CSV table of C-alpha atoms in Angstrom, one decimal:
chain,number,residue,atom,x,y,z
A,190,SER,CA,0.0,0.0,0.0
A,191,ILE,CA,1.6,3.2,-1.2
A,192,PRO,CA,-0.7,6.2,-0.6
A,193,GLU,CA,1.5,8.8,-2.1
A,194,LEU,CA,3.9,8.7,-5.1
A,195,LYS,CA,5.2,11.8,-7.0
A,196,ILE,CA,7.4,12.0,-10.1
A,197,THR,CA,8.4,15.4,-11.3
A,198,GLY,CA,10.8,16.7,-13.9
A,199,SER,CA,11.2,13.4,-15.7
A,200,VAL,CA,12.4,13.3,-19.4
A,201,ILE,CA,12.5,10.6,-22.0
A,202,ASP,CA,14.7,11.4,-25.0
A,203,ILE,CA,14.3,8.5,-27.5
A,204,GLY,CA,16.6,10.1,-30.2
A,205,ASN,CA,19.5,10.4,-27.8
A,206,ARG,CA,18.5,7.3,-25.8
A,207,ILE,CA,18.3,9.2,-22.4
A,208,ILE,CA,15.9,8.6,-19.5
A,209,ASN,CA,16.0,11.1,-16.7
A,210,THR,CA,13.5,10.0,-13.9
A,211,GLY,CA,13.8,13.5,-12.3
A,212,ILE,CA,12.6,13.7,-8.7
A,213,ILE,CA,10.7,10.7,-7.2
A,214,SER,CA,9.2,10.9,-3.8
A,215,THR,CA,6.9,8.6,-1.8
A,216,GLN,CA,5.6,8.5,1.8
A,217,ASN,CA,3.9,6.4,4.4
A,218,GLY,CA,3.9,3.1,2.5
A,219,HIS,CA,3.2,-0.4,4.0
A,220,VAL,CA,5.0,-3.3,2.4
A,221,PHE,CA,4.6,-7.0,3.3
A,222,VAL,CA,7.4,-9.3,2.0
A,223,LYS,CA,6.7,-13.0,2.4
A,224,ARG,CA,9.0,-15.8,1.5
A,225,LEU,CA,7.1,-19.0,1.1
A,226,LYS,CA,8.1,-22.6,2.1
A,227,ASN,CA,9.3,-23.2,-1.5
A,228,GLY,CA,11.5,-20.2,-1.5
A,229,LYS,CA,9.3,-18.0,-3.7
A,230,ILE,CA,8.6,-14.4,-2.8
A,231,ASN,CA,4.9,-13.3,-2.6
A,232,PHE,CA,5.5,-10.5,-5.1
A,233,ALA,CA,6.6,-13.1,-7.7
A,234,THR,CA,3.6,-15.3,-7.2
A,235,SER,CA,1.3,-12.3,-7.6
A,236,ILE,CA,2.5,-11.8,-11.2
A,237,ARG,CA,0.9,-14.2,-13.8
A,238,ALA,CA,3.2,-15.5,-16.4
A,239,ILE,CA,2.0,-15.2,-20.0
A,240,PRO,CA,1.0,-18.7,-21.4
A,241,LYS,CA,3.5,-19.9,-24.1
A,242,ASP,CA,0.7,-20.0,-26.7
A,243,GLN,CA,0.0,-16.3,-26.1
A,244,GLN,CA,3.6,-15.1,-26.1
A,245,ILE,CA,4.7,-12.9,-29.0
A,246,LYS,CA,7.6,-14.4,-31.0
A,247,PRO,CA,10.4,-12.0,-31.6
A,248,GLU,CA,11.0,-11.0,-35.3
A,249,ALA,CA,14.5,-11.3,-36.8
A,250,GLU,CA,16.6,-8.4,-35.7
A,251,SER,CA,16.9,-5.6,-38.1
A,252,ILE,CA,20.1,-3.6,-38.9
A,253,GLU,CA,18.6,-0.7,-37.0
A,254,SER,CA,18.0,-2.7,-33.8
A,255,LEU,CA,21.5,-4.2,-34.0
A,256,GLU,CA,23.0,-0.7,-34.4
A,257,SER,CA,21.0,0.6,-31.4
A,258,LYS,CA,22.6,-2.0,-29.2
A,259,LYS,CA,26.0,-0.3,-29.7
A,260,SER,CA,24.7,2.8,-27.9
A,261,PRO,CA,23.0,1.8,-24.6
A,262,TRP,CA,20.5,4.0,-22.9
A,263,SER,CA,21.8,6.6,-20.4
A,264,ILE,CA,19.6,6.5,-17.2
A,265,PHE,CA,19.7,9.3,-14.6
A,266,MET,CA,17.9,9.8,-11.3
A,267,LYS,CA,18.2,13.2,-9.9
A,268,SER,CA,16.8,12.2,-6.5
A,269,PHE,CA,14.7,9.5,-4.8
A,270,ASP,CA,13.1,10.1,-1.4
A,271,ALA,CA,11.0,7.5,0.4
A,272,SER,CA,10.0,8.2,4.0
A,273,GLY,CA,7.7,6.9,6.7
A,274,PHE,CA,7.5,3.4,5.3
A,275,LYS,CA,6.8,0.2,7.3
A,276,ILE,CA,8.1,-3.1,6.0
A,277,ARG,CA,7.2,-6.5,7.4
A,278,LEU,CA,9.5,-9.4,6.5
A,279,ASN,CA,8.1,-13.0,6.9
A,280,ASP,CA,10.3,-15.9,6.0
A,281,LEU,CA,8.7,-19.4,6.1
A,282,THR,CA,11.6,-21.4,4.5
A,283,GLY,CA,13.1,-22.6,7.9
A,284,LYS,CA,11.8,-24.8,10.6
A,285,ASP,CA,10.6,-21.8,12.5
A,286,PRO,CA,9.3,-18.7,10.8
A,287,VAL,CA,11.2,-15.4,10.8
A,288,ASP,CA,9.1,-12.3,11.4
A,289,ILE,CA,10.8,-8.9,11.3
A,290,ASN,CA,9.2,-5.5,11.4
A,291,LEU,CA,11.0,-2.5,10.0
A,292,SER,CA,9.5,0.9,10.7
A,293,ASN,CA,10.4,4.6,10.0
A,294,VAL,CA,12.1,3.4,6.9
A,295,SER,CA,13.8,6.2,5.0
A,296,VAL,CA,15.7,5.8,1.7
A,297,LYS,CA,17.3,8.8,0.0
A,298,ALA,CA,19.4,8.7,-3.1
A,299,ASN,CA,20.9,11.5,-5.2
A,300,ASP,CA,22.5,11.8,-8.6
A,301,LEU,CA,22.4,8.2,-9.7
A,302,LYS,CA,23.6,7.5,-13.2
A,303,ASN,CA,24.6,4.5,-15.2
A,304,VAL,CA,27.7,6.3,-16.4
A,305,LYS,CA,31.1,4.7,-15.8
A,306,GLY,CA,33.1,6.4,-13.1
A,307,HIS,CA,30.1,8.5,-11.8
A,308,LYS,CA,29.2,8.2,-8.1
A,309,GLY,CA,25.9,8.9,-6.6
A,310,SER,CA,25.0,8.8,-2.9
A,311,VAL,CA,22.5,6.8,-0.8
A,312,ASP,CA,21.3,7.3,2.8
A,313,ILE,CA,19.1,4.6,4.4
A,314,LYS,CA,17.7,4.6,7.9
A,315,MET,CA,15.2,2.3,9.7
A,316,ASP,CA,14.1,0.9,13.0
A,317,TRP,CA,14.4,-2.9,13.6
A,318,ASN,CA,11.6,-4.4,15.6
A,319,LYS,CA,11.3,-2.7,19.0
A,320,ASP,CA,14.6,-1.1,19.8
A,321,GLY,CA,17.0,-1.8,16.9
A,322,GLN,CA,18.3,0.8,14.4
A,323,ILE,CA,20.0,0.5,11.1
A,324,GLY,CA,21.9,3.3,9.3
A,325,ILE,CA,23.6,2.9,5.9
A,326,ASN,CA,25.1,5.8,3.8
A,327,GLY,CA,27.8,6.3,1.3
A,328,ASP,CA,28.7,6.3,-2.4
A,329,ILE,CA,27.3,4.0,-5.0
A,330,ASN,CA,28.2,3.5,-8.7
A,331,PRO,CA,25.4,1.6,-10.4
A,332,SER,CA,27.2,1.3,-13.8
A,333,ILE,CA,29.9,-1.0,-12.4
A,334,ARG,CA,27.8,-2.3,-9.4
A,335,LYS,CA,30.1,-1.0,-6.8
A,336,ALA,CA,29.4,0.7,-3.5
A,337,ILE,CA,31.4,2.0,-0.5
A,338,LEU,CA,29.1,2.4,2.5
A,339,ASN,CA,29.2,3.3,6.1
A,340,ILE,CA,27.1,1.0,8.2
A,341,GLN,CA,25.9,1.1,11.8
A,342,LEU,CA,23.7,-1.4,13.6
A,343,ASN,CA,22.3,-0.7,17.1
A,344,LYS,CA,20.5,-3.2,19.3
A,345,ILE,CA,19.6,-5.7,16.6
A,346,ASP,CA,18.0,-8.5,18.6
A,347,ILE,CA,19.5,-11.9,18.0
A,348,ASN,CA,16.3,-13.7,18.8
A,349,SER,CA,14.7,-12.3,15.6
A,350,LEU,CA,17.4,-14.0,13.5
A,351,GLN,CA,17.7,-17.3,15.5
A,352,PRO,CA,15.7,-19.4,13.1
A,353,TYR,CA,18.5,-18.9,10.5
A,354,PHE,CA,21.2,-20.5,12.7
A,355,THR,CA,19.2,-22.6,15.2
A,356,GLU,CA,19.9,-25.9,13.4
A,357,ALA,CA,23.7,-25.1,13.2
A,358,VAL,CA,24.3,-24.6,16.9
A,359,LYS,CA,23.4,-26.5,20.0
A,360,ILE,CA,22.4,-23.5,22.1
A,361,LEU,CA,19.2,-21.5,22.4
A,362,VAL,CA,19.8,-17.7,22.6
A,363,THR,CA,17.4,-16.2,25.1
A,364,ASP,CA,18.7,-12.6,25.0
A,365,GLY,CA,21.3,-10.4,23.4
A,366,ASN,CA,21.7,-7.7,20.7
A,367,ILE,CA,24.2,-7.0,18.0
A,368,ASN,CA,25.9,-3.7,17.5
A,369,THR,CA,28.4,-2.8,14.8
A,370,LYS,CA,30.0,0.2,13.1
A,371,GLY,CA,32.2,0.2,10.1
A,372,LYS,CA,32.6,0.4,6.4
A,373,ILE,CA,31.5,-2.2,3.8
A,374,ILE,CA,32.7,-2.4,0.2
A,375,ILE,CA,30.5,-4.2,-2.3
A,376,ASP,CA,32.1,-4.8,-5.7
A,377,LEU,CA,30.1,-7.0,-8.1
A,378,GLN,CA,31.8,-5.8,-11.4
A,379,LYS,CA,31.5,-8.0,-14.4
A,380,ASN,CA,34.4,-10.3,-15.4
A,381,ALA,CA,35.8,-10.1,-11.9
A,382,LYS,CA,35.4,-12.0,-8.7
A,383,PRO,CA,32.6,-10.6,-6.5
A,384,ARG,CA,33.8,-8.9,-3.4
A,385,VAL,CA,32.1,-8.0,-0.1
A,386,HIS,CA,34.4,-6.7,2.6
A,387,PHE,CA,33.6,-5.2,6.0
A,388,THR,CA,36.0,-3.4,8.4
A,389,GLY,CA,35.1,-2.0,11.8
A,390,GLY,CA,34.1,-3.0,15.2
A,391,ALA,CA,31.3,-5.2,16.5
A,392,PHE,CA,30.0,-6.2,19.9
A,393,VAL,CA,27.2,-8.2,21.5
A,394,ASN,CA,25.4,-6.9,24.6
A,395,ASN,CA,23.4,-8.6,27.3
A,396,PHE,CA,23.9,-12.0,25.8
A,397,SER,CA,22.5,-15.2,27.4
A,398,SER,CA,22.0,-18.7,26.1
A,399,LEU,CA,20.9,-22.1,27.2
A,400,ASP,CA,22.2,-25.6,26.3
A,401,LYS,CA,19.4,-27.2,24.2
A,402,LYS,CA,19.9,-30.6,25.8
A,403,THR,CA,20.1,-29.7,29.5
A,404,VAL,CA,18.2,-26.4,29.3
A,405,LYS,CA,20.8,-24.9,31.7
A,406,ASP,CA,22.8,-21.7,31.2
A,407,PHE,CA,25.5,-22.2,28.6
A,408,PHE,CA,27.1,-18.7,28.1
A,409,LYS,CA,26.3,-15.3,29.5
A,410,CYS,CA,28.1,-11.9,29.1
A,411,ASP,CA,27.4,-8.2,29.5
A,412,SER,CA,29.5,-7.3,26.6
A,413,LEU,CA,31.6,-9.3,24.0
A,414,TYR,CA,33.6,-6.9,21.8
A,415,LEU,CA,35.7,-7.5,18.6
A,416,SER,CA,37.9,-4.6,17.6
A,417,ASP,CA,39.5,-4.0,14.2
A,418,LEU,CA,37.2,-6.7,12.7
A,419,GLU,CA,37.6,-7.7,9.1
A,420,PHE,CA,35.0,-9.9,7.4
A,421,SER,CA,34.9,-10.9,3.7
A,422,LEU,CA,32.8,-13.1,1.5
A,423,PHE,CA,34.0,-14.9,-1.6
A,424,PRO,CA,35.8,-16.6,0.1
A,425,ILE,CA,34.7,-16.2,3.7
A,426,ILE,CA,37.4,-14.8,5.9
A,427,MET,CA,37.1,-13.3,9.4
A,428,LYS,CA,39.8,-11.6,11.4
A,429,ALA,CA,39.8,-9.6,14.6
A,430,LYS,CA,42.7,-7.8,16.4
A,431,ASP,CA,41.3,-8.1,19.9
A,432,VAL,CA,38.5,-10.0,21.5
């Protein structure tokens, strides 16, 4: 449900193959994202596929269409501003369902272009369940799929994520929240190995857990801190200077 959506100053120039979306703003939307048992997202199941007997067969490509491929469309977005959104995430793929409520979701982006070497900016803020907060901001280059972002997580409750790791560990987390602050580099350029790299600090507060077999206390701590943390994907590598 999106009660308000405004698009102003947009331009489509077919001759020069330019799309400028102008200024896009939207407010107070409610979004429900559900991942079903089979892994499909509710949005995907809401879209009916065109039956094969009704699909239009593409004609042989003309010289004009082949020529047009040599000059791709230039796409610009002057600004995007979404505020006051609420998002509910419901994942049913695991043994136990995951239910996360995001509120006060704000997404701001400026000067995004699919031009090589050009950087735009993005600023994302939201509240996670009752007390958690997420902040992400930095530079993004859509043309080469690269971003350098500052990220801060405050009081992200571990219980809300427990279904994702409950089968992998023999403990039951009864309390605790994750906090982290640092920089993440996402580099998904073509013809190169994907790279996701985080540097910063992370700590867990008010953590308590039970042994699943004995239902007795397993591990408790007021604060567990990792300084100068480095974490990478592709391959997975984790380092910390001090614990």
